Amino acid sequence: MTEAADEAPKRLCYMEGELLTQEEALARQRVDVASIFAEHHVGLARLALIMVGDQATAEDVVQEAFARAHAGRARLRDSHKALAYVRSAVLNGCRSVQRRRAMAFRRAVPYEPPVWSAESAAIVGDERREVFLALRARPRRQREALTLRYYFDLSDQEIAETMGISASAVRSTIARALAALARTLGENS
Protein backbone atom coordinates (compact mmCIF):
# COMPACT_ATOMS: atom_id res chain seq x y z
CA MET A 1 0.00 0.00 0.00
CA THR A 2 1.12 3.54 -0.61
CA GLU A 3 1.38 6.26 1.99
CA ALA A 4 -1.55 8.11 0.48
CA ALA A 5 -3.73 5.02 0.84
CA ASP A 6 -2.80 4.71 4.53
CA GLU A 7 -4.00 8.22 5.32
CA ALA A 8 -7.64 8.45 6.25
CA PRO A 9 -9.38 10.64 3.68
CA LYS A 10 -10.78 13.90 5.02
CA ARG A 11 -14.52 13.87 4.77
CA LEU A 12 -16.03 16.88 3.11
CA CYS A 13 -19.31 18.42 4.19
CA TYR A 14 -21.47 20.85 2.27
CA MET A 15 -22.58 23.55 4.71
CA GLU A 16 -24.52 26.70 3.78
CA GLY A 17 -23.06 26.97 0.28
CA GLU A 18 -19.48 26.02 1.15
CA LEU A 19 -17.49 22.81 0.92
CA LEU A 20 -15.76 22.24 4.27
CA THR A 21 -13.75 19.51 5.95
CA GLN A 22 -15.56 17.70 8.72
CA GLU A 23 -13.39 19.44 11.34
CA GLU A 24 -14.28 22.90 9.97
CA ALA A 25 -17.97 22.02 9.87
CA LEU A 26 -17.89 20.83 13.51
CA ALA A 27 -16.01 23.96 14.61
CA ARG A 28 -18.63 26.19 13.00
CA GLN A 29 -21.44 24.30 14.63
CA ARG A 30 -19.84 24.85 18.04
CA VAL A 31 -20.05 28.65 17.75
CA ASP A 32 -23.20 29.12 19.78
CA VAL A 33 -24.25 32.75 19.54
CA ALA A 34 -27.19 32.13 21.88
CA SER A 35 -24.92 31.04 24.73
CA ILE A 36 -22.63 34.03 24.14
CA PHE A 37 -25.73 36.25 24.30
CA ALA A 38 -26.96 34.64 27.52
CA GLU A 39 -23.58 35.03 29.15
CA HIS A 40 -22.45 38.46 27.96
CA HIS A 41 -25.37 40.61 26.78
CA VAL A 42 -25.75 42.52 30.07
CA GLY A 43 -22.09 43.49 30.16
CA LEU A 44 -22.09 44.46 26.51
CA ALA A 45 -25.21 46.58 27.06
CA ARG A 46 -23.38 48.38 29.84
CA LEU A 47 -20.40 48.94 27.55
CA ALA A 48 -22.73 50.41 24.94
CA LEU A 49 -24.46 52.56 27.59
CA ILE A 50 -21.12 54.10 28.53
CA MET A 51 -20.35 54.74 24.88
CA VAL A 52 -23.71 56.15 23.70
CA GLY A 53 -25.20 57.56 26.91
CA ASP A 54 -28.74 56.19 26.87
CA GLN A 55 -30.16 52.78 27.73
CA ALA A 56 -32.53 52.31 24.79
CA THR A 57 -29.87 53.02 22.16
CA ALA A 58 -27.35 50.86 24.01
CA GLU A 59 -29.75 47.91 24.02
CA ASP A 60 -30.49 48.44 20.33
CA VAL A 61 -26.78 48.43 19.48
CA VAL A 62 -26.19 45.18 21.39
CA GLN A 63 -29.26 43.53 19.90
CA GLU A 64 -28.16 44.48 16.39
CA ALA A 65 -24.63 43.15 17.02
CA PHE A 66 -25.98 39.79 18.20
CA ALA A 67 -28.49 39.63 15.34
CA ARG A 68 -25.70 40.13 12.83
CA ALA A 69 -23.47 37.60 14.61
CA HIS A 70 -26.30 35.08 14.54
CA ALA A 71 -27.01 35.72 10.86
CA GLY A 72 -23.32 35.31 10.03
CA ARG A 73 -22.55 32.49 12.44
CA ALA A 74 -21.59 30.22 9.54
CA ARG A 75 -18.69 32.57 8.82
CA LEU A 76 -17.43 32.50 12.40
CA ARG A 77 -14.44 30.22 12.13
CA ASP A 78 -13.31 30.13 15.76
CA SER A 79 -15.63 29.88 18.72
CA HIS A 80 -12.95 31.41 20.95
CA LYS A 81 -12.92 34.60 18.90
CA ALA A 82 -16.70 34.94 18.65
CA LEU A 83 -16.98 37.06 21.82
CA ALA A 84 -14.24 39.41 20.58
CA TYR A 85 -16.14 39.66 17.29
CA VAL A 86 -19.38 40.60 19.09
CA ARG A 87 -17.54 43.14 21.29
CA SER A 88 -16.08 44.72 18.16
CA ALA A 89 -19.53 44.78 16.57
CA VAL A 90 -20.92 46.55 19.65
CA LEU A 91 -18.14 49.15 19.58
CA ASN A 92 -18.65 49.67 15.85
CA GLY A 93 -22.38 50.07 16.44
CA CYS A 94 -21.69 52.68 19.11
CA ARG A 95 -19.37 54.50 16.73
CA SER A 96 -22.12 54.52 14.11
CA VAL A 97 -24.59 55.96 16.60
CA GLN A 98 -22.10 58.67 17.54
CA ARG A 99 -21.47 59.50 13.87
CA ARG A 100 -25.21 59.82 13.23
CA ARG A 101 -25.55 62.06 16.27
CA ALA A 102 -22.64 64.19 15.09
CA MET A 103 -24.29 64.59 11.67
CA ALA A 104 -27.58 65.54 13.30
CA PHE A 105 -25.73 68.02 15.52
CA ARG A 106 -24.19 69.72 12.52
CA ARG A 107 -27.52 69.94 10.72
CA ALA A 108 -30.01 70.71 13.46
CA VAL A 109 -30.42 71.32 17.16
CA PRO A 110 -27.37 70.24 19.21
CA TYR A 111 -27.56 66.80 20.80
CA GLU A 112 -28.32 66.93 24.50
CA PRO A 113 -27.27 63.99 26.65
CA PRO A 114 -30.14 62.08 28.22
CA VAL A 115 -31.51 63.41 31.49
CA TRP A 116 -31.00 61.07 34.41
CA SER A 117 -34.23 60.04 36.05
CA ALA A 118 -34.76 60.77 39.74
CA GLU A 119 -34.50 57.06 40.44
CA SER A 120 -31.20 56.75 38.58
CA ALA A 121 -29.83 59.85 40.27
CA ALA A 122 -30.66 58.40 43.68
CA ILE A 123 -28.94 55.11 42.86
CA VAL A 124 -25.86 56.54 41.22
CA GLY A 125 -23.78 58.48 43.74
CA ASP A 126 -22.28 61.88 43.05
CA GLU A 127 -18.76 60.50 42.86
CA ARG A 128 -19.69 57.81 40.37
CA ARG A 129 -21.60 60.30 38.23
CA GLU A 130 -18.61 62.66 38.27
CA VAL A 131 -16.32 59.88 37.04
CA PHE A 132 -18.87 58.89 34.39
CA LEU A 133 -19.12 62.48 33.12
CA ALA A 134 -15.34 62.85 33.10
CA LEU A 135 -15.08 59.59 31.15
CA ARG A 136 -17.74 60.77 28.67
CA ALA A 137 -15.65 63.91 28.06
CA ARG A 138 -12.67 61.84 26.91
CA PRO A 139 -12.19 61.08 23.21
CA ARG A 140 -13.93 57.95 21.90
CA ARG A 141 -10.77 55.82 21.70
CA GLN A 142 -9.80 56.60 25.29
CA ARG A 143 -13.34 55.87 26.55
CA GLU A 144 -13.36 52.54 24.75
CA ALA A 145 -9.93 51.51 26.03
CA LEU A 146 -10.70 52.45 29.64
CA THR A 147 -14.08 50.74 29.59
CA LEU A 148 -12.69 47.53 28.14
CA ARG A 149 -9.80 47.52 30.64
CA TYR A 150 -11.51 48.47 33.89
CA TYR A 151 -15.10 47.42 33.30
CA PHE A 152 -14.52 44.20 31.35
CA ASP A 153 -11.08 43.51 32.83
CA LEU A 154 -9.63 42.60 29.43
CA SER A 155 -5.92 42.25 28.73
CA ASP A 156 -4.04 44.59 26.42
CA GLN A 157 -4.14 41.99 23.65
CA GLU A 158 -7.90 41.41 24.00
CA ILE A 159 -8.52 45.17 23.93
CA ALA A 160 -6.27 45.49 20.88
CA GLU A 161 -8.22 42.77 19.05
CA THR A 162 -11.55 44.34 19.96
CA MET A 163 -10.56 47.87 18.97
CA GLY A 164 -8.46 46.89 15.96
CA ILE A 165 -5.26 48.57 17.18
CA SER A 166 -1.91 47.32 18.50
CA ALA A 167 -1.33 46.35 22.14
CA SER A 168 1.23 49.15 22.54
CA ALA A 169 -1.35 51.66 21.27
CA VAL A 170 -3.76 50.31 23.90
CA ARG A 171 -1.21 50.85 26.69
CA SER A 172 -0.38 54.41 25.61
CA THR A 173 -4.06 55.28 25.12
CA ILE A 174 -4.92 54.04 28.61
CA ALA A 175 -1.99 55.90 30.16
CA ARG A 176 -3.00 59.18 28.48
CA ALA A 177 -6.64 58.69 29.42
CA LEU A 178 -5.86 57.98 33.08
CA ALA A 179 -3.63 61.05 33.31
CA ALA A 180 -6.36 63.20 31.76
CA LEU A 181 -9.02 61.77 34.08
CA ALA A 182 -6.80 62.45 37.09
CA ARG A 183 -6.40 66.07 36.00
CA THR A 184 -10.14 66.42 35.35
CA LEU A 185 -11.10 64.93 38.70
CA GLY A 186 -8.43 66.93 40.54
CA GLU A 187 -6.42 63.93 41.72
CA ASN A 188 -2.67 63.57 41.79
CA SER A 189 -1.44 61.02 39.26
PDB file of C-alpha atoms in Angstrom:
ATOM      1  CA  MET A   1       0.000   0.000   0.000  1.00  0.00           C
ATOM      2  CA  THR A   2       1.118   3.544  -0.613  1.00  0.00           C
ATOM      3  CA  GLU A   3       1.380   6.263   1.991  1.00  0.00           C
ATOM      4  CA  ALA A   4      -1.553   8.107   0.484  1.00  0.00           C
ATOM      5  CA  ALA A   5      -3.730   5.021   0.836  1.00  0.00           C
ATOM      6  CA  ASP A   6      -2.800   4.706   4.533  1.00  0.00           C
ATOM      7  CA  GLU A   7      -4.002   8.220   5.323  1.00  0.00           C
ATOM      8  CA  ALA A   8      -7.639   8.453   6.250  1.00  0.00           C
ATOM      9  CA  PRO A   9      -9.380  10.643   3.685  1.00  0.00           C
ATOM     10  CA  LYS A  10     -10.777  13.903   5.018  1.00  0.00           C
ATOM     11  CA  ARG A  11     -14.523  13.872   4.766  1.00  0.00           C
ATOM     12  CA  LEU A  12     -16.027  16.883   3.111  1.00  0.00           C
ATOM     13  CA  CYS A  13     -19.308  18.424   4.189  1.00  0.00           C
ATOM     14  CA  TYR A  14     -21.470  20.850   2.273  1.00  0.00           C
ATOM     15  CA  MET A  15     -22.583  23.549   4.710  1.00  0.00           C
ATOM     16  CA  GLU A  16     -24.519  26.695   3.781  1.00  0.00           C
ATOM     17  CA  GLY A  17     -23.064  26.967   0.285  1.00  0.00           C
ATOM     18  CA  GLU A  18     -19.485  26.016   1.155  1.00  0.00           C
ATOM     19  CA  LEU A  19     -17.491  22.815   0.917  1.00  0.00           C
ATOM     20  CA  LEU A  20     -15.760  22.239   4.270  1.00  0.00           C
ATOM     21  CA  THR A  21     -13.750  19.510   5.953  1.00  0.00           C
ATOM     22  CA  GLN A  22     -15.562  17.700   8.716  1.00  0.00           C
ATOM     23  CA  GLU A  23     -13.394  19.444  11.338  1.00  0.00           C
ATOM     24  CA  GLU A  24     -14.280  22.896   9.975  1.00  0.00           C
ATOM     25  CA  ALA A  25     -17.970  22.018   9.867  1.00  0.00           C
ATOM     26  CA  LEU A  26     -17.889  20.833  13.505  1.00  0.00           C
ATOM     27  CA  ALA A  27     -16.007  23.955  14.607  1.00  0.00           C
ATOM     28  CA  ARG A  28     -18.630  26.194  13.000  1.00  0.00           C
ATOM     29  CA  GLN A  29     -21.441  24.298  14.626  1.00  0.00           C
ATOM     30  CA  ARG A  30     -19.840  24.846  18.036  1.00  0.00           C
ATOM     31  CA  VAL A  31     -20.054  28.647  17.753  1.00  0.00           C
ATOM     32  CA  ASP A  32     -23.199  29.121  19.785  1.00  0.00           C
ATOM     33  CA  VAL A  33     -24.249  32.750  19.541  1.00  0.00           C
ATOM     34  CA  ALA A  34     -27.188  32.130  21.884  1.00  0.00           C
ATOM     35  CA  SER A  35     -24.919  31.038  24.732  1.00  0.00           C
ATOM     36  CA  ILE A  36     -22.631  34.026  24.139  1.00  0.00           C
ATOM     37  CA  PHE A  37     -25.726  36.248  24.302  1.00  0.00           C
ATOM     38  CA  ALA A  38     -26.960  34.644  27.522  1.00  0.00           C
ATOM     39  CA  GLU A  39     -23.576  35.031  29.155  1.00  0.00           C
ATOM     40  CA  HIS A  40     -22.446  38.465  27.958  1.00  0.00           C
ATOM     41  CA  HIS A  41     -25.365  40.610  26.781  1.00  0.00           C
ATOM     42  CA  VAL A  42     -25.755  42.518  30.066  1.00  0.00           C
ATOM     43  CA  GLY A  43     -22.087  43.488  30.165  1.00  0.00           C
ATOM     44  CA  LEU A  44     -22.095  44.460  26.510  1.00  0.00           C
ATOM     45  CA  ALA A  45     -25.213  46.575  27.058  1.00  0.00           C
ATOM     46  CA  ARG A  46     -23.378  48.384  29.845  1.00  0.00           C
ATOM     47  CA  LEU A  47     -20.400  48.941  27.553  1.00  0.00           C
ATOM     48  CA  ALA A  48     -22.733  50.409  24.942  1.00  0.00           C
ATOM     49  CA  LEU A  49     -24.456  52.560  27.585  1.00  0.00           C
ATOM     50  CA  ILE A  50     -21.122  54.104  28.531  1.00  0.00           C
ATOM     51  CA  MET A  51     -20.351  54.738  24.875  1.00  0.00           C
ATOM     52  CA  VAL A  52     -23.705  56.150  23.697  1.00  0.00           C
ATOM     53  CA  GLY A  53     -25.200  57.564  26.907  1.00  0.00           C
ATOM     54  CA  ASP A  54     -28.735  56.189  26.870  1.00  0.00           C
ATOM     55  CA  GLN A  55     -30.159  52.778  27.727  1.00  0.00           C
ATOM     56  CA  ALA A  56     -32.528  52.307  24.789  1.00  0.00           C
ATOM     57  CA  THR A  57     -29.873  53.025  22.160  1.00  0.00           C
ATOM     58  CA  ALA A  58     -27.352  50.856  24.005  1.00  0.00           C
ATOM     59  CA  GLU A  59     -29.746  47.907  24.018  1.00  0.00           C
ATOM     60  CA  ASP A  60     -30.489  48.439  20.326  1.00  0.00           C
ATOM     61  CA  VAL A  61     -26.775  48.435  19.476  1.00  0.00           C
ATOM     62  CA  VAL A  62     -26.185  45.179  21.386  1.00  0.00           C
ATOM     63  CA  GLN A  63     -29.262  43.528  19.903  1.00  0.00           C
ATOM     64  CA  GLU A  64     -28.156  44.475  16.390  1.00  0.00           C
ATOM     65  CA  ALA A  65     -24.627  43.146  17.019  1.00  0.00           C
ATOM     66  CA  PHE A  66     -25.978  39.793  18.197  1.00  0.00           C
ATOM     67  CA  ALA A  67     -28.493  39.628  15.343  1.00  0.00           C
ATOM     68  CA  ARG A  68     -25.699  40.132  12.828  1.00  0.00           C
ATOM     69  CA  ALA A  69     -23.470  37.602  14.612  1.00  0.00           C
ATOM     70  CA  HIS A  70     -26.303  35.079  14.536  1.00  0.00           C
ATOM     71  CA  ALA A  71     -27.007  35.715  10.864  1.00  0.00           C
ATOM     72  CA  GLY A  72     -23.317  35.314  10.032  1.00  0.00           C
ATOM     73  CA  ARG A  73     -22.550  32.489  12.442  1.00  0.00           C
ATOM     74  CA  ALA A  74     -21.588  30.219   9.543  1.00  0.00           C
ATOM     75  CA  ARG A  75     -18.689  32.575   8.815  1.00  0.00           C
ATOM     76  CA  LEU A  76     -17.430  32.502  12.403  1.00  0.00           C
ATOM     77  CA  ARG A  77     -14.440  30.221  12.130  1.00  0.00           C
ATOM     78  CA  ASP A  78     -13.305  30.131  15.758  1.00  0.00           C
ATOM     79  CA  SER A  79     -15.635  29.876  18.723  1.00  0.00           C
ATOM     80  CA  HIS A  80     -12.952  31.406  20.953  1.00  0.00           C
ATOM     81  CA  LYS A  81     -12.922  34.602  18.896  1.00  0.00           C
ATOM     82  CA  ALA A  82     -16.698  34.935  18.648  1.00  0.00           C
ATOM     83  CA  LEU A  83     -16.979  37.055  21.817  1.00  0.00           C
ATOM     84  CA  ALA A  84     -14.245  39.413  20.577  1.00  0.00           C
ATOM     85  CA  TYR A  85     -16.137  39.663  17.293  1.00  0.00           C
ATOM     86  CA  VAL A  86     -19.375  40.603  19.085  1.00  0.00           C
ATOM     87  CA  ARG A  87     -17.537  43.139  21.289  1.00  0.00           C
ATOM     88  CA  SER A  88     -16.078  44.723  18.164  1.00  0.00           C
ATOM     89  CA  ALA A  89     -19.529  44.779  16.574  1.00  0.00           C
ATOM     90  CA  VAL A  90     -20.922  46.553  19.649  1.00  0.00           C
ATOM     91  CA  LEU A  91     -18.138  49.149  19.576  1.00  0.00           C
ATOM     92  CA  ASN A  92     -18.650  49.672  15.847  1.00  0.00           C
ATOM     93  CA  GLY A  93     -22.382  50.067  16.439  1.00  0.00           C
ATOM     94  CA  CYS A  94     -21.688  52.683  19.115  1.00  0.00           C
ATOM     95  CA  ARG A  95     -19.366  54.498  16.734  1.00  0.00           C
ATOM     96  CA  SER A  96     -22.118  54.522  14.106  1.00  0.00           C
ATOM     97  CA  VAL A  97     -24.594  55.965  16.603  1.00  0.00           C
ATOM     98  CA  GLN A  98     -22.104  58.666  17.536  1.00  0.00           C
ATOM     99  CA  ARG A  99     -21.470  59.498  13.868  1.00  0.00           C
ATOM    100  CA  ARG A 100     -25.208  59.817  13.227  1.00  0.00           C
ATOM    101  CA  ARG A 101     -25.545  62.059  16.267  1.00  0.00           C
ATOM    102  CA  ALA A 102     -22.636  64.189  15.089  1.00  0.00           C
ATOM    103  CA  MET A 103     -24.285  64.586  11.672  1.00  0.00           C
ATOM    104  CA  ALA A 104     -27.582  65.539  13.303  1.00  0.00           C
ATOM    105  CA  PHE A 105     -25.731  68.017  15.521  1.00  0.00           C
ATOM    106  CA  ARG A 106     -24.188  69.723  12.523  1.00  0.00           C
ATOM    107  CA  ARG A 107     -27.522  69.943  10.725  1.00  0.00           C
ATOM    108  CA  ALA A 108     -30.014  70.712  13.459  1.00  0.00           C
ATOM    109  CA  VAL A 109     -30.419  71.319  17.165  1.00  0.00           C
ATOM    110  CA  PRO A 110     -27.368  70.241  19.215  1.00  0.00           C
ATOM    111  CA  TYR A 111     -27.562  66.802  20.803  1.00  0.00           C
ATOM    112  CA  GLU A 112     -28.322  66.932  24.503  1.00  0.00           C
ATOM    113  CA  PRO A 113     -27.273  63.987  26.651  1.00  0.00           C
ATOM    114  CA  PRO A 114     -30.139  62.080  28.221  1.00  0.00           C
ATOM    115  CA  VAL A 115     -31.506  63.414  31.493  1.00  0.00           C
ATOM    116  CA  TRP A 116     -30.996  61.068  34.414  1.00  0.00           C
ATOM    117  CA  SER A 117     -34.225  60.038  36.051  1.00  0.00           C
ATOM    118  CA  ALA A 118     -34.759  60.774  39.737  1.00  0.00           C
ATOM    119  CA  GLU A 119     -34.498  57.058  40.443  1.00  0.00           C
ATOM    120  CA  SER A 120     -31.204  56.751  38.577  1.00  0.00           C
ATOM    121  CA  ALA A 121     -29.827  59.847  40.269  1.00  0.00           C
ATOM    122  CA  ALA A 122     -30.661  58.401  43.682  1.00  0.00           C
ATOM    123  CA  ILE A 123     -28.944  55.112  42.859  1.00  0.00           C
ATOM    124  CA  VAL A 124     -25.856  56.541  41.218  1.00  0.00           C
ATOM    125  CA  GLY A 125     -23.776  58.482  43.737  1.00  0.00           C
ATOM    126  CA  ASP A 126     -22.282  61.884  43.047  1.00  0.00           C
ATOM    127  CA  GLU A 127     -18.759  60.501  42.860  1.00  0.00           C
ATOM    128  CA  ARG A 128     -19.688  57.811  40.372  1.00  0.00           C
ATOM    129  CA  ARG A 129     -21.601  60.304  38.231  1.00  0.00           C
ATOM    130  CA  GLU A 130     -18.608  62.659  38.275  1.00  0.00           C
ATOM    131  CA  VAL A 131     -16.319  59.881  37.043  1.00  0.00           C
ATOM    132  CA  PHE A 132     -18.868  58.890  34.395  1.00  0.00           C
ATOM    133  CA  LEU A 133     -19.119  62.475  33.118  1.00  0.00           C
ATOM    134  CA  ALA A 134     -15.340  62.847  33.104  1.00  0.00           C
ATOM    135  CA  LEU A 135     -15.077  59.591  31.148  1.00  0.00           C
ATOM    136  CA  ARG A 136     -17.742  60.767  28.667  1.00  0.00           C
ATOM    137  CA  ALA A 137     -15.654  63.910  28.062  1.00  0.00           C
ATOM    138  CA  ARG A 138     -12.674  61.836  26.907  1.00  0.00           C
ATOM    139  CA  PRO A 139     -12.189  61.080  23.206  1.00  0.00           C
ATOM    140  CA  ARG A 140     -13.926  57.953  21.900  1.00  0.00           C
ATOM    141  CA  ARG A 141     -10.766  55.817  21.696  1.00  0.00           C
ATOM    142  CA  GLN A 142      -9.801  56.599  25.286  1.00  0.00           C
ATOM    143  CA  ARG A 143     -13.342  55.873  26.551  1.00  0.00           C
ATOM    144  CA  GLU A 144     -13.362  52.538  24.755  1.00  0.00           C
ATOM    145  CA  ALA A 145      -9.930  51.513  26.035  1.00  0.00           C
ATOM    146  CA  LEU A 146     -10.698  52.451  29.645  1.00  0.00           C
ATOM    147  CA  THR A 147     -14.081  50.744  29.585  1.00  0.00           C
ATOM    148  CA  LEU A 148     -12.689  47.530  28.136  1.00  0.00           C
ATOM    149  CA  ARG A 149      -9.800  47.521  30.640  1.00  0.00           C
ATOM    150  CA  TYR A 150     -11.511  48.474  33.887  1.00  0.00           C
ATOM    151  CA  TYR A 151     -15.100  47.419  33.296  1.00  0.00           C
ATOM    152  CA  PHE A 152     -14.524  44.204  31.353  1.00  0.00           C
ATOM    153  CA  ASP A 153     -11.080  43.506  32.834  1.00  0.00           C
ATOM    154  CA  LEU A 154      -9.627  42.604  29.427  1.00  0.00           C
ATOM    155  CA  SER A 155      -5.924  42.245  28.733  1.00  0.00           C
ATOM    156  CA  ASP A 156      -4.039  44.594  26.420  1.00  0.00           C
ATOM    157  CA  GLN A 157      -4.141  41.989  23.653  1.00  0.00           C
ATOM    158  CA  GLU A 158      -7.896  41.415  24.000  1.00  0.00           C
ATOM    159  CA  ILE A 159      -8.520  45.166  23.932  1.00  0.00           C
ATOM    160  CA  ALA A 160      -6.271  45.489  20.876  1.00  0.00           C
ATOM    161  CA  GLU A 161      -8.224  42.771  19.046  1.00  0.00           C
ATOM    162  CA  THR A 162     -11.548  44.341  19.965  1.00  0.00           C
ATOM    163  CA  MET A 163     -10.561  47.875  18.969  1.00  0.00           C
ATOM    164  CA  GLY A 164      -8.458  46.891  15.958  1.00  0.00           C
ATOM    165  CA  ILE A 165      -5.261  48.568  17.182  1.00  0.00           C
ATOM    166  CA  SER A 166      -1.911  47.322  18.504  1.00  0.00           C
ATOM    167  CA  ALA A 167      -1.327  46.348  22.135  1.00  0.00           C
ATOM    168  CA  SER A 168       1.225  49.152  22.544  1.00  0.00           C
ATOM    169  CA  ALA A 169      -1.353  51.660  21.271  1.00  0.00           C
ATOM    170  CA  VAL A 170      -3.763  50.307  23.897  1.00  0.00           C
ATOM    171  CA  ARG A 171      -1.215  50.850  26.688  1.00  0.00           C
ATOM    172  CA  SER A 172      -0.378  54.406  25.615  1.00  0.00           C
ATOM    173  CA  THR A 173      -4.057  55.283  25.119  1.00  0.00           C
ATOM    174  CA  ILE A 174      -4.918  54.038  28.610  1.00  0.00           C
ATOM    175  CA  ALA A 175      -1.988  55.901  30.161  1.00  0.00           C
ATOM    176  CA  ARG A 176      -2.996  59.184  28.483  1.00  0.00           C
ATOM    177  CA  ALA A 177      -6.643  58.689  29.422  1.00  0.00           C
ATOM    178  CA  LEU A 178      -5.856  57.976  33.084  1.00  0.00           C
ATOM    179  CA  ALA A 179      -3.632  61.052  33.307  1.00  0.00           C
ATOM    180  CA  ALA A 180      -6.365  63.205  31.758  1.00  0.00           C
ATOM    181  CA  LEU A 181      -9.017  61.767  34.082  1.00  0.00           C
ATOM    182  CA  ALA A 182      -6.799  62.447  37.094  1.00  0.00           C
ATOM    183  CA  ARG A 183      -6.401  66.068  35.996  1.00  0.00           C
ATOM    184  CA  THR A 184     -10.142  66.423  35.347  1.00  0.00           C
ATOM    185  CA  LEU A 185     -11.096  64.929  38.703  1.00  0.00           C
ATOM    186  CA  GLY A 186      -8.430  66.930  40.536  1.00  0.00           C
ATOM    187  CA  GLU A 187      -6.416  63.935  41.717  1.00  0.00           C
ATOM    188  CA  ASN A 188      -2.667  63.566  41.795  1.00  0.00           C
ATOM    189  CA  SER A 189      -1.437  61.022  39.262  1.00  0.00           C
TER     190      SER A 189
END
